mmCIF file of C-alpha atoms in Angstrom:
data_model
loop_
_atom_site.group_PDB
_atom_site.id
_atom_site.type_symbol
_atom_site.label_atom_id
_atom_site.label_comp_id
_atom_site.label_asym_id
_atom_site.label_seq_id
_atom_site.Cartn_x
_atom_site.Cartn_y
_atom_site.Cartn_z
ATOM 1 C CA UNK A 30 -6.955 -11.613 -8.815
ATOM 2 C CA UNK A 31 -5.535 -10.771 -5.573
ATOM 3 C CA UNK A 32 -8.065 -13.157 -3.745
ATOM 4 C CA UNK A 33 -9.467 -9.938 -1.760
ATOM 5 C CA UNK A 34 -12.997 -8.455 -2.899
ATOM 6 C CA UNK A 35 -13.992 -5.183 -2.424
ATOM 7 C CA UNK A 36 -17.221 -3.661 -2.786
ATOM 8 C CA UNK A 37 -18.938 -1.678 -4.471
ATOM 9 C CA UNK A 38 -15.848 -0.456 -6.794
ATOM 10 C CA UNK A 39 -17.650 3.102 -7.631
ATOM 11 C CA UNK A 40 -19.625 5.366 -5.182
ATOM 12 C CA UNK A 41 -20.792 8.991 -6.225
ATOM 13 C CA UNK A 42 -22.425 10.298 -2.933
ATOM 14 C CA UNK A 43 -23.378 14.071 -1.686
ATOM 15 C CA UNK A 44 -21.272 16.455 1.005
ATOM 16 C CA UNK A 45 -22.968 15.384 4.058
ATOM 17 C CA UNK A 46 -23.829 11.545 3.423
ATOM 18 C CA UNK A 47 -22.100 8.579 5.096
ATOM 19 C CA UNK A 48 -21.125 5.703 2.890
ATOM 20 C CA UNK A 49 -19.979 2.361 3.652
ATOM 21 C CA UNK A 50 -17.241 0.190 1.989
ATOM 22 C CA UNK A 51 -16.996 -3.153 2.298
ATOM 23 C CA UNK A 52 -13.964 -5.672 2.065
ATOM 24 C CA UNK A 53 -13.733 -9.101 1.903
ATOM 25 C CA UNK A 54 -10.247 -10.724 3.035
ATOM 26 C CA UNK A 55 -8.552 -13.541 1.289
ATOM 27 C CA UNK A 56 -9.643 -16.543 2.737
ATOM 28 C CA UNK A 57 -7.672 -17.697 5.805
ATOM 29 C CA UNK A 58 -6.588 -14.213 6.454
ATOM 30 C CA UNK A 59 -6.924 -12.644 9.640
ATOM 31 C CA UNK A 60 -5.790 -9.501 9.226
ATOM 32 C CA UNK A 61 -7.610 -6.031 7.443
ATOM 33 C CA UNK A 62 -5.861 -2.712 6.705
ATOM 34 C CA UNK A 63 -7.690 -0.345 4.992
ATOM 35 C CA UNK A 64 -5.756 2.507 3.036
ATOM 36 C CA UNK A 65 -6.755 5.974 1.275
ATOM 37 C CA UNK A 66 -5.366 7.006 -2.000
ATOM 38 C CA UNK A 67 -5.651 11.289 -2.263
ATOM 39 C CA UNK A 68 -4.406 12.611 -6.068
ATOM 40 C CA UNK A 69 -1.082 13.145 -5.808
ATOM 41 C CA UNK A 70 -0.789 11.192 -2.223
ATOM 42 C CA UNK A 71 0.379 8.093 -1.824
ATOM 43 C CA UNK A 72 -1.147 5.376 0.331
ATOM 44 C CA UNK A 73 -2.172 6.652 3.365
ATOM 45 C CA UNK A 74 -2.722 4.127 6.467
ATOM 46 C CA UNK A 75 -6.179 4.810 8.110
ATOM 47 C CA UNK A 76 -6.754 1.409 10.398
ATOM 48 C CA UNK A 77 -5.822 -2.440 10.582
ATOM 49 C CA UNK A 78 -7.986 -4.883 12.324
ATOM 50 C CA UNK A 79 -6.715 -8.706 13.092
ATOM 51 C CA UNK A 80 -9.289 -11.221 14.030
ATOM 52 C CA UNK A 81 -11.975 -9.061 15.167
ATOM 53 C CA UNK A 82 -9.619 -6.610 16.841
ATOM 54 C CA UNK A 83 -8.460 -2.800 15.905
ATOM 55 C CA UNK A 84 -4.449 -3.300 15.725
ATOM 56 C CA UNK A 85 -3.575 0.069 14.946
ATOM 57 C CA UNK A 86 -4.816 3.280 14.019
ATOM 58 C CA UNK A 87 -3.145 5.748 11.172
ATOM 59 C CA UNK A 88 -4.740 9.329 10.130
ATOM 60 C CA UNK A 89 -8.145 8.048 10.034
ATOM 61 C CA UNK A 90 -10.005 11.055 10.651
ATOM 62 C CA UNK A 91 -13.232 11.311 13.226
ATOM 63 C CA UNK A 92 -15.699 10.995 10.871
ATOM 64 C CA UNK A 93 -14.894 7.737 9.965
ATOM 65 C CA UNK A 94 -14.536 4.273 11.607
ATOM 66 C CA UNK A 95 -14.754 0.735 11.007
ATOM 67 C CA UNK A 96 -15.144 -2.954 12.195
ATOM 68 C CA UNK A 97 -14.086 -6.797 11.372
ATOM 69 C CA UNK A 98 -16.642 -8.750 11.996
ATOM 70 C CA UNK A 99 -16.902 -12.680 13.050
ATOM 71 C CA UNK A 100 -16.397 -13.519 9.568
ATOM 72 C CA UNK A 101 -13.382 -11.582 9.095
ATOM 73 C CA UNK A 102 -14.702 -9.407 6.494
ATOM 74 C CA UNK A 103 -14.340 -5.201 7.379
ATOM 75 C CA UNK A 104 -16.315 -2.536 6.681
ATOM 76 C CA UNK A 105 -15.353 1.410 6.325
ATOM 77 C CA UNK A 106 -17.369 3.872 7.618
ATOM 78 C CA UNK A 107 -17.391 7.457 5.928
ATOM 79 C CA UNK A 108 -19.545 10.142 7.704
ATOM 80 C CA UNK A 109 -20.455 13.716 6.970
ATOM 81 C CA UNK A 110 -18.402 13.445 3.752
ATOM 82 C CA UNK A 111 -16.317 16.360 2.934
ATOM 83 C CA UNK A 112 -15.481 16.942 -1.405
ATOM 84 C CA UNK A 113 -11.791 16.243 0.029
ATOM 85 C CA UNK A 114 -12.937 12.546 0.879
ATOM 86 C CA UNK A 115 -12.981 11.774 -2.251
ATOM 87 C CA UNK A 116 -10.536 9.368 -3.002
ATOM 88 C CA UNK A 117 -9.694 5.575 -3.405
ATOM 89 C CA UNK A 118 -10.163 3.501 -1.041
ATOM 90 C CA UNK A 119 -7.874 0.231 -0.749
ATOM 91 C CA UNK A 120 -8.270 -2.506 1.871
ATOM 92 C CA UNK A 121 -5.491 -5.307 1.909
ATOM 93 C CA UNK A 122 -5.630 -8.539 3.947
ATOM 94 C CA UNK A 123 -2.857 -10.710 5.119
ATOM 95 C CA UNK A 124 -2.289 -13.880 7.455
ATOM 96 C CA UNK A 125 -0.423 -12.225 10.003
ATOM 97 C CA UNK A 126 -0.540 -9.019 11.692
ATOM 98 C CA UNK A 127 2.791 -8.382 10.369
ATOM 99 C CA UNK A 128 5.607 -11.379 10.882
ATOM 100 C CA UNK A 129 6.869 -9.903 7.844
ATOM 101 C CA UNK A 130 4.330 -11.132 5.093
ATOM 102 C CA UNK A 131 2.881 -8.226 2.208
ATOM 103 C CA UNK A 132 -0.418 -7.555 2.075
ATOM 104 C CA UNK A 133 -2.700 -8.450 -0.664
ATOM 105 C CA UNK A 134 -4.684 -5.509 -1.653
ATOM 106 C CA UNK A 135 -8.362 -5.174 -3.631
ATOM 107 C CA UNK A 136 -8.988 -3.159 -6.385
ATOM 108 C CA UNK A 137 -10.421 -0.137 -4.387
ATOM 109 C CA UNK A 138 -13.203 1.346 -4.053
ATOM 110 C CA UNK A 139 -13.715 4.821 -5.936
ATOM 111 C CA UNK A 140 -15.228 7.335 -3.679
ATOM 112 C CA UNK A 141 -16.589 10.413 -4.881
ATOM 113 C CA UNK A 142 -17.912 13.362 -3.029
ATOM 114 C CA UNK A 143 -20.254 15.738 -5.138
ATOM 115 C CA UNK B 7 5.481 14.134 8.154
ATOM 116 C CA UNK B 8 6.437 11.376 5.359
ATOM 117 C CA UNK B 9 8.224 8.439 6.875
ATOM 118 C CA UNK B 10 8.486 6.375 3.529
ATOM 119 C CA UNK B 11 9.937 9.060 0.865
ATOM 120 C CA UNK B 12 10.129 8.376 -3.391
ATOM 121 C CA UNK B 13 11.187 11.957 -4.179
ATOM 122 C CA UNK B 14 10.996 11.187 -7.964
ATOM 123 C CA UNK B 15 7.222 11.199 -9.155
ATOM 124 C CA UNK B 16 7.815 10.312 -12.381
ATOM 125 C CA UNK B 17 10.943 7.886 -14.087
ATOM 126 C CA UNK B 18 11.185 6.954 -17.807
ATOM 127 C CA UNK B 19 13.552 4.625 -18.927
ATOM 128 C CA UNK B 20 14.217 3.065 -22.374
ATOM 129 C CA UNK B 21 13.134 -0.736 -22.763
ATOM 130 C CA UNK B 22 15.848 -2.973 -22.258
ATOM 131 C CA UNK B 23 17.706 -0.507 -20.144
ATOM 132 C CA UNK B 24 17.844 -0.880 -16.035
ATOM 133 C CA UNK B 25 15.465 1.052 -14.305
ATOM 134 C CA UNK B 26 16.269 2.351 -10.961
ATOM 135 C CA UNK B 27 13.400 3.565 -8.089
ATOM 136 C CA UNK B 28 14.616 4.892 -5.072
ATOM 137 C CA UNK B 29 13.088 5.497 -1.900
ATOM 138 C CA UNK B 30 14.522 6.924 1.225
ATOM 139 C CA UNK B 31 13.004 6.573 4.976
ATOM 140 C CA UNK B 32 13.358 8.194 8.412
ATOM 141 C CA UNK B 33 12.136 5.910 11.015
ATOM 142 C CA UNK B 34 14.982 4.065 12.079
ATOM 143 C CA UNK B 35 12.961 1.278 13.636
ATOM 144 C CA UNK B 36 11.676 -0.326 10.252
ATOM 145 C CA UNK B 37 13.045 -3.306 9.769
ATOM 146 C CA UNK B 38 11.025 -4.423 6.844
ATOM 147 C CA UNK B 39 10.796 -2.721 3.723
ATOM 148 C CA UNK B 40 8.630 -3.861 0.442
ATOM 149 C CA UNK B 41 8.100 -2.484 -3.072
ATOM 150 C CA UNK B 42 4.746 -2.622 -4.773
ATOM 151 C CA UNK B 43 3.347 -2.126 -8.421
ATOM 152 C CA UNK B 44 0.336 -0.531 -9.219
ATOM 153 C CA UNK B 45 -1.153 -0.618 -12.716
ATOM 154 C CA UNK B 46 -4.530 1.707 -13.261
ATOM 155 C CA UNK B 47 -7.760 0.868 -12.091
ATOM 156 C CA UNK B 48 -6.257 -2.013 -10.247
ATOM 157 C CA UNK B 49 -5.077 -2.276 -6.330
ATOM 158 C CA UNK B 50 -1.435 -2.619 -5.708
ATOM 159 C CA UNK B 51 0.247 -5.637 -6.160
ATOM 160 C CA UNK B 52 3.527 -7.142 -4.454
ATOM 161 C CA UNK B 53 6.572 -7.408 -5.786
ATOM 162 C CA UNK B 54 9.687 -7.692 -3.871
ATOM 163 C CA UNK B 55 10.538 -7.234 0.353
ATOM 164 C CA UNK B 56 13.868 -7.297 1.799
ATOM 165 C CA UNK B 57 14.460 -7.375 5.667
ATOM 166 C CA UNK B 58 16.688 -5.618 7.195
ATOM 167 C CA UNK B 59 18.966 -8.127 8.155
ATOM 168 C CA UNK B 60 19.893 -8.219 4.516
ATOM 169 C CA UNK B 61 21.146 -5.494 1.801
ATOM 170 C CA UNK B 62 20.249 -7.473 -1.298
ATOM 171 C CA UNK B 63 17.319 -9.194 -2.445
ATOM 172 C CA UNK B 64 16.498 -10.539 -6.366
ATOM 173 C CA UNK B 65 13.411 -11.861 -7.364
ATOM 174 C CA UNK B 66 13.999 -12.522 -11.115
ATOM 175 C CA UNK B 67 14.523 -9.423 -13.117
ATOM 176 C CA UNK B 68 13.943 -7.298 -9.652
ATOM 177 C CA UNK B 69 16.345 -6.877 -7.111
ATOM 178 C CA UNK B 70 15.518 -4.530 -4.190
ATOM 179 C CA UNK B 71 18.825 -3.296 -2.646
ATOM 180 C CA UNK B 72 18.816 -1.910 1.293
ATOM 181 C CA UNK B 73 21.196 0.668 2.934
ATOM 182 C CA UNK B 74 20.527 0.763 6.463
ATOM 183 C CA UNK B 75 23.423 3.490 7.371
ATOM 184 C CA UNK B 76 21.627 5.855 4.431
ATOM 185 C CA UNK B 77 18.245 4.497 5.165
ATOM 186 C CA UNK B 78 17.732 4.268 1.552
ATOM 187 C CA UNK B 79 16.847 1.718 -0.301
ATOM 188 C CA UNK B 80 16.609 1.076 -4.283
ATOM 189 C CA UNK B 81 14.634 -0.695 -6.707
ATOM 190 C CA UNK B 82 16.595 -2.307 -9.989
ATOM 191 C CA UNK B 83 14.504 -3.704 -13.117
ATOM 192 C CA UNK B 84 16.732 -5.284 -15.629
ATOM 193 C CA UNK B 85 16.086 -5.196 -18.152
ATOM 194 C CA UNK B 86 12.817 -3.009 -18.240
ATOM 195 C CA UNK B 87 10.308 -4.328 -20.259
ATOM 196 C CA UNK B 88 6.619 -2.407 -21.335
ATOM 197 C CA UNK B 89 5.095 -4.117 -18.787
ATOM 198 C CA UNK B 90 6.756 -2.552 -15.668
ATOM 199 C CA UNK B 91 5.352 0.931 -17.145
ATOM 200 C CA UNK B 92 3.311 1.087 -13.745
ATOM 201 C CA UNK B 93 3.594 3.057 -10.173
ATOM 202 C CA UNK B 94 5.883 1.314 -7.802
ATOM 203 C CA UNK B 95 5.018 2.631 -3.915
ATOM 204 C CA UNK B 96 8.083 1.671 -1.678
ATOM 205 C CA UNK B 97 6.614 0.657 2.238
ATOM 206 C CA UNK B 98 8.030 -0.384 5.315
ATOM 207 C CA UNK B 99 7.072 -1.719 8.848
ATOM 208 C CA UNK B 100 8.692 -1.593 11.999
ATOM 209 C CA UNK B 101 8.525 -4.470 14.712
ATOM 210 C CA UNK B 102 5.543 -4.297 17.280
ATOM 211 C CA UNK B 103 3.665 -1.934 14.819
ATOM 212 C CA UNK B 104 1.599 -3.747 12.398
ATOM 213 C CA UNK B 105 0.823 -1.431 9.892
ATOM 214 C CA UNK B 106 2.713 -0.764 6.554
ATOM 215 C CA UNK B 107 3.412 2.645 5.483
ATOM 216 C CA UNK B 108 3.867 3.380 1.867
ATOM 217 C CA UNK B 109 5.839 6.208 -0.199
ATOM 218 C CA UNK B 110 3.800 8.520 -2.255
ATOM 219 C CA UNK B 111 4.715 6.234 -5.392
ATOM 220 C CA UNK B 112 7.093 6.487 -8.335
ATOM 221 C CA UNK B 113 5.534 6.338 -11.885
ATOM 222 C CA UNK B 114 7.542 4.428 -14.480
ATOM 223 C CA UNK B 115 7.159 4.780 -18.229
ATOM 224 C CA UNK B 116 9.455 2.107 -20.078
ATOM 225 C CA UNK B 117 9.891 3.985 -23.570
ATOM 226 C CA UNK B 118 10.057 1.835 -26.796
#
């Protein structure tokens, strides 16, 4: 148990819909990435916040945004899902920004688009 | 364009044997470079980092080796055990820019 809770694990939504994922950090960590998995892609980087703050941006499309609240935890916003959203989505916490420390990652959350 | 690159997709490797994962990368400025397993249905987990400043780092049965003048860098398992059957991603940062960027993954099967 990597200490970081992600929620809900499985989502089966419609072309059109916006969905929200939500992540829970490890405790005392400041810092949020949140990461897509494609088939056949490897993690892509979509967004990090630390403390409250966007830190930097990846290929996160348009459509979708998100936020770290007071309480550190982050949300993902999906909007006018596409079929090639579907994917997994991984958000990872760690103390730092960076400072060289890994990233503890959740277990994902399983989008699909129908 | 891919910054982190594990051309293999696929590795299999007899138990007992030494696996080896590669991974190459183009952006100069990384300076810190990590490996990370991945078993089904389950989010990646660390393994092993090495910073730049070094070209070999062992963790156990791991050691993560680092060419800088290749910008390549290698995984070593020994021995391989059922276990590691997994996908390892390979990721790196650069300094001043927080996020991590991973490799596409390599999938190991450790053969009986």
């Amino acid at each position: 148990d990597s200490g970081v809770t992600q929620t809900p694990k499985h989502l089966i939504t419609a072309t059109g819909q916006r969905v929200t994922l939500r992540c829970s950090p490890r405790s005392g960590d400041l810092s949020v990435y949140w990461y897509q998995q494609s088939l056949d892609q490897g993690l892509q980087f979509l967004i990090q916040y630390y403390n409250g703050e966007e830190r930097a941006k990846g290929n996160i499309l348009e459509r979708f945004s998100a936020q770290q609240f007071p309480d550190l935890h982050s949300e993902l916003n999906l909007s006018s899902l596409e079929l090639g959203d579907s994917a997994l989505y991984f958000c990872a916490s760690s103390v730092e920004a960076r400072e060289n420390t890994e990233a503890f990652f959740g277990q994902g959350t399983r989008l699909t688009v129908v | 364009d891919q910054q982190v690159k594990q051309n293999s997709p696929s590795l299999s490797v007899q138990e007992g044997r030494i696996s080896i994962l590669n991974c190459d990368y183009t952006n100069s400025m990384f300076d810190y470079f990590l490996w990370y397993k991945k078993y089904p249905a389950e989010g990646p987990t660390f393994l092993i980092s090495i910073s730049s400043i070094k070209d070999k780092n062992e963790d156990g049965r791991f050691t993560v080796f680092l060419n800088k003048s290749a910008k390549h860098l290698s995984l070593h398992i020994v021995p391989s055990q059922p276990g590691d059957s997994a996908v390892y991603f390979c990721a790196a940062s650069a300094p001043r820019d927080d996020k991590i960027i991973f490799g596409k993954g390599t999938r190991l099967h450790i053969l009986p």
